[in-house]
Amino acid sequence: SSSSSSSSSSPLYQNNEQQQSTARMTYGEIMAYNDARLCPKHLLTQRAIQSFMYLLEECRDPHSGKWIEDFLGLQNLGNYHGTAAINITKYPTWDTVLHDMMQQPNDKIIVSAKRRGRGHGGWSKNNPYLEERWVEFKIDIHPASIVHRLLPVREQLAKEFERDLDVVGIVDEMIMDSYFDKLRDDESGGQQEQQQHQQQPSAFDRISYATMTNITEFQDGGGSSSPFRRGNFDLLYSLCTQASAHRLLRELQQSKSSSSSLENDVTYQWFKRFYIEQASIHFDGDQGFGRADDFIDALLRTPPSLVELSDGSKTVVGLTDPLRIAERIIALRSEIATEWKGMMRGVTEEHVELNDVLFRVMMGRTIDESGNEVVEIEEESEWVEELPDSTGTFE
């Protein structure tokens, strides 16, 4: 299980009702909830929505983005940097939120704008006879059209996710080598190395962002990426790390149940307690960049410890090895990254099925609005004020 956290500048992603519902879950339901929480397709949908809202803002259509926030019940979603923004209990799969969105009725947003008046359009700001005037106009919101424009963004991010998961595997091969190199430098170095160690307190070199930048520039041929490429990679890297921690906990739990070995039981109990303490710090809620590396760093810096276990009849003491746990998490993270690459390749095919449903919804809505069995497509006309002859054809 994992806890959630939020700041005043970010939305709350697990309200009290959702926390109470997860508290009443059975063991199987909790496992299914964690699988959905750690699914990369959920993160892909969330980041596609956030990227789409940014593009709407750039195209001077913040109203559609505001409608999306109101629909999801999440304020300040565009500035949120974290996973599990969308309610997993309400939307257990990646496409349920899109299905629900496209089924919403067409809506209108009334916008108030200031007309020419005091200090606007060249008018004097100090003229007491010029009063501020406001005008209201309606903006049509078509949810099915929003989903239709959102899917290409999600498909582009899926291709970027696939390439970024290659970076995860490359970084995992370097982390432990960097860690042992730092240990050797600390043991054999003098005062200069100690000062450098104080300036860079990490247990290993943070190379994930530099590796991602170099590889993507080479693979993309210097082309442009999505607006939140670096943030997307950081969240994907973090989610992959959290998923590997969950997979390790399940491995230890199963080995503890099937074996009488004390070592697996000690490791499971210790790492379970460690992860519960660190989850809200490194994974849940609005986070900063590099939290996945911070989690591995915290694990590598934890010294071995003795754990005392008691089953009522006898008490035993076992030794934990955080270094070994960190190595296993990194190995599992590479395996998960390979699995997720295959999931990203199937996004285009999944969108074909979703587009079929979307087409039926949009056509059905057009028929309902026209009141006819036959859909007639009318050409939209626009009134244009005639310009003086001296203006010229081009202008």
Short mmCIF file of C-alpha atoms in Angstrom, two decimals:
data_model
loop_
_atom_site.label_atom_id
_atom_site.label_comp_id
_atom_site.label_asym_id
_atom_site.label_seq_id
_atom_site.Cartn_x
_atom_site.Cartn_y
_atom_site.Cartn_z
CA SER A 1 0.00 0.00 0.00
CA SER A 2 1.06 3.62 -0.43
CA SER A 3 0.00 6.89 1.13
CA SER A 4 -0.73 10.16 -0.63
CA SER A 5 0.46 13.69 -0.05
CA SER A 6 -0.29 17.06 -1.55
CA SER A 7 0.73 20.67 -1.27
CA SER A 8 -1.35 23.81 -1.27
CA SER A 9 -0.39 24.53 -4.88
CA SER A 10 -1.40 21.10 -6.18
CA PRO A 11 -4.69 19.20 -6.28
CA LEU A 12 -5.47 16.45 -3.80
CA TYR A 13 -5.48 13.18 -5.71
CA GLN A 14 -6.93 10.91 -3.09
CA ASN A 15 -9.79 12.49 -1.21
CA ASN A 16 -11.15 11.12 2.04
CA GLU A 17 -13.85 9.13 0.27
CA GLN A 18 -11.28 7.39 -1.92
CA GLN A 19 -9.01 6.65 1.05
CA GLN A 20 -11.92 5.15 2.96
CA SER A 21 -12.86 2.98 -0.02
CA THR A 22 -9.31 1.63 -0.28
CA ALA A 23 -9.31 0.93 3.46
CA ARG A 24 -12.38 -1.33 3.02
CA MET A 25 -10.81 -3.35 0.18
CA THR A 26 -9.99 -7.02 0.39
CA TYR A 27 -6.47 -8.27 -0.25
CA GLY A 28 -7.26 -9.12 -3.88
CA GLU A 29 -8.85 -5.73 -4.44
CA ILE A 30 -5.83 -3.99 -2.96
CA MET A 31 -3.51 -5.91 -5.29
CA ALA A 32 -5.68 -4.94 -8.28
CA TYR A 33 -5.72 -1.32 -7.11
CA ASN A 34 -1.91 -1.25 -6.86
CA ASP A 35 -1.61 -2.79 -10.33
CA ALA A 36 -3.81 -0.03 -11.73
CA ARG A 37 -1.96 2.61 -9.71
CA LEU A 38 1.36 1.46 -11.18
CA CYS A 39 0.13 0.94 -14.75
CA PRO A 40 2.13 3.02 -17.26
CA LYS A 41 -0.97 3.46 -19.44
CA HIS A 42 -2.61 5.43 -16.64
CA LEU A 43 0.41 7.70 -16.48
CA LEU A 44 0.35 8.02 -20.27
CA THR A 45 -3.29 9.17 -20.20
CA GLN A 46 -2.60 11.63 -17.39
CA ARG A 47 0.42 13.19 -19.09
CA ALA A 48 -1.41 13.33 -22.41
CA ILE A 49 -4.18 15.32 -20.74
CA GLN A 50 -1.68 17.66 -19.09
CA SER A 51 0.23 18.16 -22.35
CA PHE A 52 -3.02 18.75 -24.21
CA MET A 53 -4.04 21.40 -21.68
CA TYR A 54 -0.71 23.13 -22.25
CA LEU A 55 -1.27 23.10 -26.01
CA LEU A 56 -4.76 24.53 -25.50
CA GLU A 57 -3.26 27.35 -23.46
CA GLU A 58 -0.71 28.05 -26.17
CA CYS A 59 -3.49 28.13 -28.78
CA ARG A 60 -5.45 30.64 -26.66
CA ASP A 61 -8.11 28.15 -25.62
CA PRO A 62 -7.70 27.89 -21.86
CA HIS A 63 -11.45 27.42 -21.49
CA SER A 64 -11.36 23.83 -22.76
CA GLY A 65 -8.56 23.12 -20.31
CA LYS A 66 -10.64 24.58 -17.48
CA TRP A 67 -13.53 22.33 -18.51
CA ILE A 68 -11.22 19.28 -18.33
CA GLU A 69 -10.11 20.24 -14.81
CA ASP A 70 -13.72 20.66 -13.70
CA PHE A 71 -14.68 17.34 -15.27
CA LEU A 72 -11.88 15.49 -13.47
CA GLY A 73 -12.39 17.45 -10.26
CA LEU A 74 -8.71 18.45 -10.23
CA GLN A 75 -7.65 22.06 -9.98
CA ASN A 76 -4.22 23.28 -11.04
CA LEU A 77 -3.68 20.02 -12.92
CA GLY A 78 -1.33 21.63 -15.45
CA ASN A 79 1.26 22.40 -12.76
CA TYR A 80 1.10 19.00 -11.06
CA HIS A 81 4.26 16.86 -11.24
CA GLY A 82 3.40 13.43 -9.95
CA THR A 83 1.67 10.16 -10.73
CA ALA A 84 -1.86 8.89 -10.02
CA ALA A 85 -3.56 12.23 -10.60
CA ILE A 86 -6.72 10.58 -11.95
CA ASN A 87 -8.99 8.78 -9.48
CA ILE A 88 -8.06 5.09 -9.84
CA THR A 89 -11.17 3.94 -7.97
CA LYS A 90 -13.48 5.76 -10.38
CA TYR A 91 -11.41 5.06 -13.49
CA PRO A 92 -9.72 1.66 -12.98
CA THR A 93 -8.36 1.39 -16.53
CA TRP A 94 -6.57 3.86 -18.76
CA ASP A 95 -9.47 4.32 -21.21
CA THR A 96 -12.41 4.61 -18.80
CA VAL A 97 -11.78 8.31 -18.21
CA LEU A 98 -11.74 8.91 -21.98
CA HIS A 99 -14.95 6.92 -22.45
CA ASP A 100 -16.62 8.91 -19.69
CA MET A 101 -15.37 12.19 -21.14
CA MET A 102 -16.64 11.53 -24.66
CA GLN A 103 -20.07 10.60 -23.30
CA GLN A 104 -20.50 13.99 -21.62
CA PRO A 105 -23.06 16.31 -23.25
CA ASN A 106 -21.97 19.38 -25.13
CA ASP A 107 -21.52 22.36 -22.87
CA LYS A 108 -21.11 26.12 -23.03
CA ILE A 109 -18.81 28.36 -21.04
CA ILE A 110 -19.69 32.01 -20.56
CA VAL A 111 -16.63 34.24 -20.64
CA SER A 112 -16.57 37.89 -19.58
CA ALA A 113 -14.04 40.14 -21.31
CA LYS A 114 -13.26 43.79 -20.82
CA ARG A 115 -14.18 46.04 -23.72
CA ARG A 116 -12.54 49.32 -24.64
CA GLY A 117 -12.64 51.65 -21.76
CA ARG A 118 -10.37 53.17 -19.20
CA GLY A 119 -6.77 52.65 -20.30
CA HIS A 120 -7.64 50.25 -23.14
CA GLY A 121 -7.33 50.73 -26.88
CA GLY A 122 -5.54 54.05 -26.62
CA TRP A 123 -8.11 55.65 -24.32
CA SER A 124 -6.94 57.81 -21.45
CA LYS A 125 -6.74 55.94 -18.18
CA ASN A 126 -7.56 59.08 -16.17
CA ASN A 127 -10.68 60.08 -18.13
CA PRO A 128 -13.54 60.00 -15.54
CA TYR A 129 -16.18 59.73 -18.30
CA LEU A 130 -14.85 56.40 -19.58
CA GLU A 131 -16.23 53.53 -17.54
CA GLU A 132 -15.02 49.98 -17.71
CA ARG A 133 -17.31 47.92 -19.88
CA TRP A 134 -17.58 44.15 -20.02
CA VAL A 135 -18.99 41.86 -22.67
CA GLU A 136 -20.04 38.25 -22.25
CA PHE A 137 -19.78 35.63 -24.96
CA LYS A 138 -20.34 31.88 -25.04
CA ILE A 139 -17.75 29.26 -25.94
CA ASP A 140 -18.95 25.85 -27.07
CA ILE A 141 -17.34 22.79 -25.47
CA HIS A 142 -17.61 19.48 -27.34
CA PRO A 143 -16.20 16.70 -25.11
CA ALA A 144 -16.12 14.14 -27.91
CA SER A 145 -14.06 16.55 -30.00
CA ILE A 146 -11.68 17.05 -27.06
CA VAL A 147 -11.06 13.30 -26.86
CA HIS A 148 -10.61 13.19 -30.64
CA ARG A 149 -7.84 15.82 -30.42
CA LEU A 150 -6.36 14.26 -27.29
CA LEU A 151 -5.63 10.83 -28.77
CA PRO A 152 -2.87 11.99 -31.19
CA VAL A 153 -1.09 13.62 -28.24
CA ARG A 154 -1.28 10.38 -26.28
CA GLU A 155 0.05 8.44 -29.26
CA GLN A 156 3.04 10.76 -29.60
CA LEU A 157 3.81 10.43 -25.90
CA ALA A 158 3.64 6.63 -26.21
CA LYS A 159 6.41 6.73 -28.81
CA GLU A 160 8.49 8.94 -26.54
CA PHE A 161 7.82 6.65 -23.57
CA GLU A 162 9.07 3.70 -25.59
CA ARG A 163 12.35 5.45 -26.32
CA ASP A 164 12.69 6.73 -22.76
CA LEU A 165 12.31 3.21 -21.36
CA ASP A 166 15.49 2.32 -23.26
CA VAL A 167 17.21 5.03 -21.23
CA VAL A 168 16.00 3.39 -18.00
CA GLY A 169 17.75 0.16 -18.95
CA ILE A 170 20.95 1.99 -19.86
CA VAL A 171 20.99 3.94 -16.60
CA ASP A 172 20.39 0.80 -14.54
CA GLU A 173 23.55 -0.76 -15.93
CA MET A 174 25.63 2.19 -14.69
CA ILE A 175 24.22 2.91 -11.23
CA MET A 176 25.96 0.17 -9.23
CA ASP A 177 29.27 0.72 -11.04
CA SER A 178 29.05 4.39 -10.15
CA TYR A 179 28.20 3.52 -6.54
CA PHE A 180 31.21 1.21 -6.11
CA ASP A 181 33.50 3.73 -7.83
CA LYS A 182 32.44 6.35 -5.30
CA LEU A 183 33.08 3.93 -2.46
CA ARG A 184 36.61 3.27 -3.70
CA ASP A 185 37.25 7.01 -4.10
CA ASP A 186 36.02 7.68 -0.57
CA GLU A 187 38.26 4.98 0.86
CA SER A 188 41.42 5.91 -1.07
CA GLY A 189 40.90 9.67 -1.52
CA GLY A 190 42.20 12.50 0.58
CA GLN A 191 40.78 15.81 1.71
CA GLN A 192 39.96 16.97 -1.84
CA GLU A 193 37.79 13.93 -2.48
CA GLN A 194 36.03 14.41 0.85
CA GLN A 195 35.19 18.01 -0.05
CA GLN A 196 33.82 16.89 -3.40
CA HIS A 197 31.80 14.24 -1.62
CA GLN A 198 30.28 16.89 0.61
CA GLN A 199 29.38 19.03 -2.39
CA GLN A 200 27.76 16.07 -4.15
CA PRO A 201 26.20 13.94 -1.39
CA SER A 202 24.60 11.39 -3.73
CA ALA A 203 25.77 7.79 -3.36
CA PHE A 204 26.03 7.49 -7.16
CA ASP A 205 26.21 9.78 -10.19
CA ARG A 206 22.83 11.12 -11.33
CA ILE A 207 23.15 10.40 -15.06
CA SER A 208 19.56 9.68 -16.02
CA TYR A 209 18.70 13.15 -17.41
CA ALA A 210 21.99 13.59 -19.27
CA THR A 211 21.63 10.13 -20.81
CA MET A 212 18.04 10.82 -21.82
CA THR A 213 18.98 14.14 -23.43
CA ASN A 214 21.89 12.70 -25.42
CA ILE A 215 20.03 9.63 -26.64
CA THR A 216 16.82 11.45 -27.60
CA GLU A 217 18.73 14.07 -29.58
CA PHE A 218 20.48 11.30 -31.51
CA GLN A 219 17.35 9.19 -32.05
CA ASP A 220 15.05 12.06 -32.92
CA GLY A 221 17.55 13.61 -35.31
CA GLY A 222 17.44 16.88 -33.41
CA GLY A 223 13.68 17.15 -33.85
CA SER A 224 11.29 18.62 -31.34
CA SER A 225 9.78 16.65 -28.49
CA SER A 226 6.58 17.07 -26.54
CA PRO A 227 6.47 20.14 -24.26
CA PHE A 228 6.90 18.11 -21.06
CA ARG A 229 9.45 15.56 -22.30
CA ARG A 230 11.82 15.91 -19.37
CA GLY A 231 9.00 15.83 -16.82
CA ASN A 232 7.44 12.82 -18.53
CA PHE A 233 10.71 10.92 -18.33
CA ASP A 234 11.12 11.77 -14.65
CA LEU A 235 7.63 10.50 -13.80
CA LEU A 236 8.05 7.38 -15.94
CA TYR A 237 11.39 6.70 -14.24
CA SER A 238 9.77 7.21 -10.83
CA LEU A 239 6.78 4.98 -11.59
CA CYS A 240 9.07 2.25 -12.89
CA THR A 241 11.09 2.42 -9.66
CA GLN A 242 7.96 2.21 -7.53
CA ALA A 243 6.65 -0.72 -9.57
CA SER A 244 9.94 -2.58 -9.04
CA ALA A 245 9.67 -2.00 -5.29
CA HIS A 246 6.16 -3.46 -5.29
CA ARG A 247 7.29 -6.45 -7.35
CA LEU A 248 10.14 -7.11 -4.92
CA LEU A 249 7.75 -7.00 -1.98
CA ARG A 250 5.53 -9.57 -3.67
CA GLU A 251 8.52 -11.79 -4.41
CA LEU A 252 9.68 -11.65 -0.80
CA GLN A 253 6.17 -12.29 0.48
CA GLN A 254 5.72 -15.34 -1.75
CA SER A 255 9.15 -16.73 -0.88
CA LYS A 256 8.43 -16.14 2.81
CA SER A 257 5.18 -18.10 2.53
CA SER A 258 6.65 -21.00 0.54
CA SER A 259 9.90 -21.33 2.48
CA SER A 260 10.85 -21.61 6.11
CA SER A 261 13.98 -19.54 5.53
CA LEU A 262 14.42 -16.77 8.08
CA GLU A 263 16.36 -14.54 5.68
CA ASN A 264 13.42 -13.91 3.34
CA ASP A 265 11.10 -13.15 6.23
CA VAL A 266 13.55 -10.66 7.76
CA THR A 267 14.18 -8.96 4.43
CA TYR A 268 10.45 -8.72 3.70
CA GLN A 269 9.55 -7.20 7.07
CA TRP A 270 12.40 -4.71 6.97
CA PHE A 271 11.87 -3.55 3.37
CA LYS A 272 8.10 -3.34 3.85
CA ARG A 273 8.59 -0.95 6.75
CA PHE A 274 11.24 1.01 4.82
CA TYR A 275 9.01 1.40 1.74
CA ILE A 276 5.96 2.51 3.75
CA GLU A 277 8.06 5.23 5.39
CA GLN A 278 9.54 6.40 2.07
CA ALA A 279 6.49 6.15 -0.23
CA SER A 280 4.93 9.48 0.70
CA ILE A 281 8.34 11.18 0.52
CA HIS A 282 9.45 9.96 -2.89
CA PHE A 283 6.43 8.73 -4.86
CA ASP A 284 3.00 10.00 -3.79
CA GLY A 285 1.56 13.42 -4.48
CA ASP A 286 3.25 16.42 -6.05
CA GLN A 287 6.99 15.73 -6.15
CA GLY A 288 10.18 17.37 -7.32
CA PHE A 289 12.50 16.01 -9.99
CA GLY A 290 14.82 13.08 -9.31
CA ARG A 291 12.80 11.42 -6.55
CA ALA A 292 13.39 7.92 -7.96
CA ASP A 293 17.15 8.37 -7.63
CA ASP A 294 16.60 9.78 -4.14
CA PHE A 295 14.79 6.57 -3.17
CA ILE A 296 17.63 4.35 -4.42
CA ASP A 297 20.14 6.69 -2.78
CA ALA A 298 18.35 6.44 0.56
CA LEU A 299 18.36 2.66 0.28
CA LEU A 300 22.07 2.49 -0.57
CA ARG A 301 22.96 4.81 2.33
CA THR A 302 21.08 2.71 4.88
CA PRO A 303 23.52 0.50 6.79
CA PRO A 304 22.81 -3.19 7.44
CA SER A 305 20.79 -3.78 10.58
CA LEU A 306 19.56 -6.55 12.81
CA VAL A 307 15.83 -7.28 12.80
CA GLU A 308 14.12 -9.15 15.59
CA LEU A 309 11.13 -11.32 14.72
CA SER A 310 8.85 -13.17 17.09
CA ASP A 311 6.02 -15.60 16.35
CA GLY A 312 4.91 -15.92 19.98
CA SER A 313 6.77 -19.10 20.75
CA LYS A 314 10.28 -18.04 19.86
CA THR A 315 12.25 -14.93 18.93
CA VAL A 316 14.86 -14.85 16.18
CA VAL A 317 17.25 -12.17 14.97
CA GLY A 318 18.23 -11.70 11.31
CA LEU A 319 20.52 -9.38 9.35
CA THR A 320 19.21 -7.17 6.52
CA ASP A 321 21.29 -6.07 3.52
CA PRO A 322 19.95 -2.86 1.91
CA LEU A 323 22.66 -3.00 -0.78
CA ARG A 324 21.40 -6.34 -1.99
CA ILE A 325 17.83 -5.03 -1.98
CA ALA A 326 18.84 -2.01 -4.05
CA GLU A 327 20.58 -4.24 -6.59
CA ARG A 328 17.46 -6.38 -6.90
CA ILE A 329 15.22 -3.32 -7.37
CA ILE A 330 17.45 -2.01 -10.14
CA ALA A 331 17.40 -5.42 -11.87
CA LEU A 332 13.61 -5.59 -11.61
CA ARG A 333 13.32 -2.06 -12.94
CA SER A 334 15.13 -3.07 -16.12
CA GLU A 335 12.77 -6.03 -16.53
CA ILE A 336 9.72 -3.83 -16.03
CA ALA A 337 11.04 -1.25 -18.50
CA THR A 338 11.29 -3.98 -21.14
CA GLU A 339 7.72 -5.10 -20.42
CA TRP A 340 6.40 -1.55 -20.60
CA LYS A 341 8.06 -0.98 -23.97
CA GLY A 342 5.81 -3.68 -25.43
CA MET A 343 2.79 -1.99 -23.87
CA MET A 344 3.72 1.32 -25.49
CA ARG A 345 3.99 -0.33 -28.91
CA GLY A 346 0.37 -1.44 -28.64
CA VAL A 347 -1.03 2.03 -27.96
CA THR A 348 -1.70 2.80 -31.63
CA GLU A 349 -3.75 -0.38 -32.04
CA GLU A 350 -5.70 0.38 -28.86
CA HIS A 351 -6.51 3.83 -30.21
CA VAL A 352 -8.08 2.25 -33.29
CA GLU A 353 -10.71 0.59 -31.13
CA LEU A 354 -11.24 3.75 -29.11
CA ASN A 355 -11.58 5.84 -32.27
CA ASP A 356 -14.29 3.48 -33.48
CA VAL A 357 -16.29 4.09 -30.31
CA LEU A 358 -15.59 7.82 -30.56
CA PHE A 359 -16.81 7.94 -34.16
CA ARG A 360 -20.09 6.29 -33.19
CA VAL A 361 -20.57 8.72 -30.32
CA MET A 362 -19.90 11.77 -32.50
CA MET A 363 -22.17 10.56 -35.31
CA GLY A 364 -24.93 9.64 -32.91
CA ARG A 365 -24.73 13.05 -31.31
CA THR A 366 -24.89 14.73 -34.72
CA ILE A 367 -28.01 12.74 -35.62
CA ASP A 368 -29.65 13.60 -32.28
CA GLU A 369 -28.99 17.31 -32.74
CA SER A 370 -30.26 17.38 -36.32
CA GLY A 371 -33.37 15.34 -35.57
CA ASN A 372 -33.01 13.55 -38.91
CA GLU A 373 -32.10 9.99 -39.70
CA VAL A 374 -29.76 11.21 -42.44
CA VAL A 375 -26.82 13.33 -41.39
CA GLU A 376 -26.43 16.43 -43.54
CA ILE A 377 -23.10 18.21 -43.48
CA GLU A 378 -23.61 21.92 -43.99
CA GLU A 379 -20.80 24.21 -44.98
CA GLU A 380 -20.18 26.82 -42.31
CA SER A 381 -20.43 30.38 -43.62
CA GLU A 382 -18.68 33.37 -42.12
CA TRP A 383 -19.54 37.00 -42.53
CA VAL A 384 -16.57 39.13 -43.50
CA GLU A 385 -16.65 42.88 -43.60
CA GLU A 386 -15.68 44.28 -47.00
CA LEU A 387 -12.44 46.23 -47.06
CA PRO A 388 -11.76 49.40 -49.07
CA ASP A 389 -10.36 48.94 -52.56
CA SER A 390 -7.13 50.69 -51.57
CA THR A 391 -6.32 47.98 -49.05
CA GLY A 392 -5.32 45.42 -51.66
CA THR A 393 -6.28 41.84 -52.29
CA PHE A 394 -3.62 40.25 -50.07
CA GLU A 395 -4.42 42.34 -47.01
#
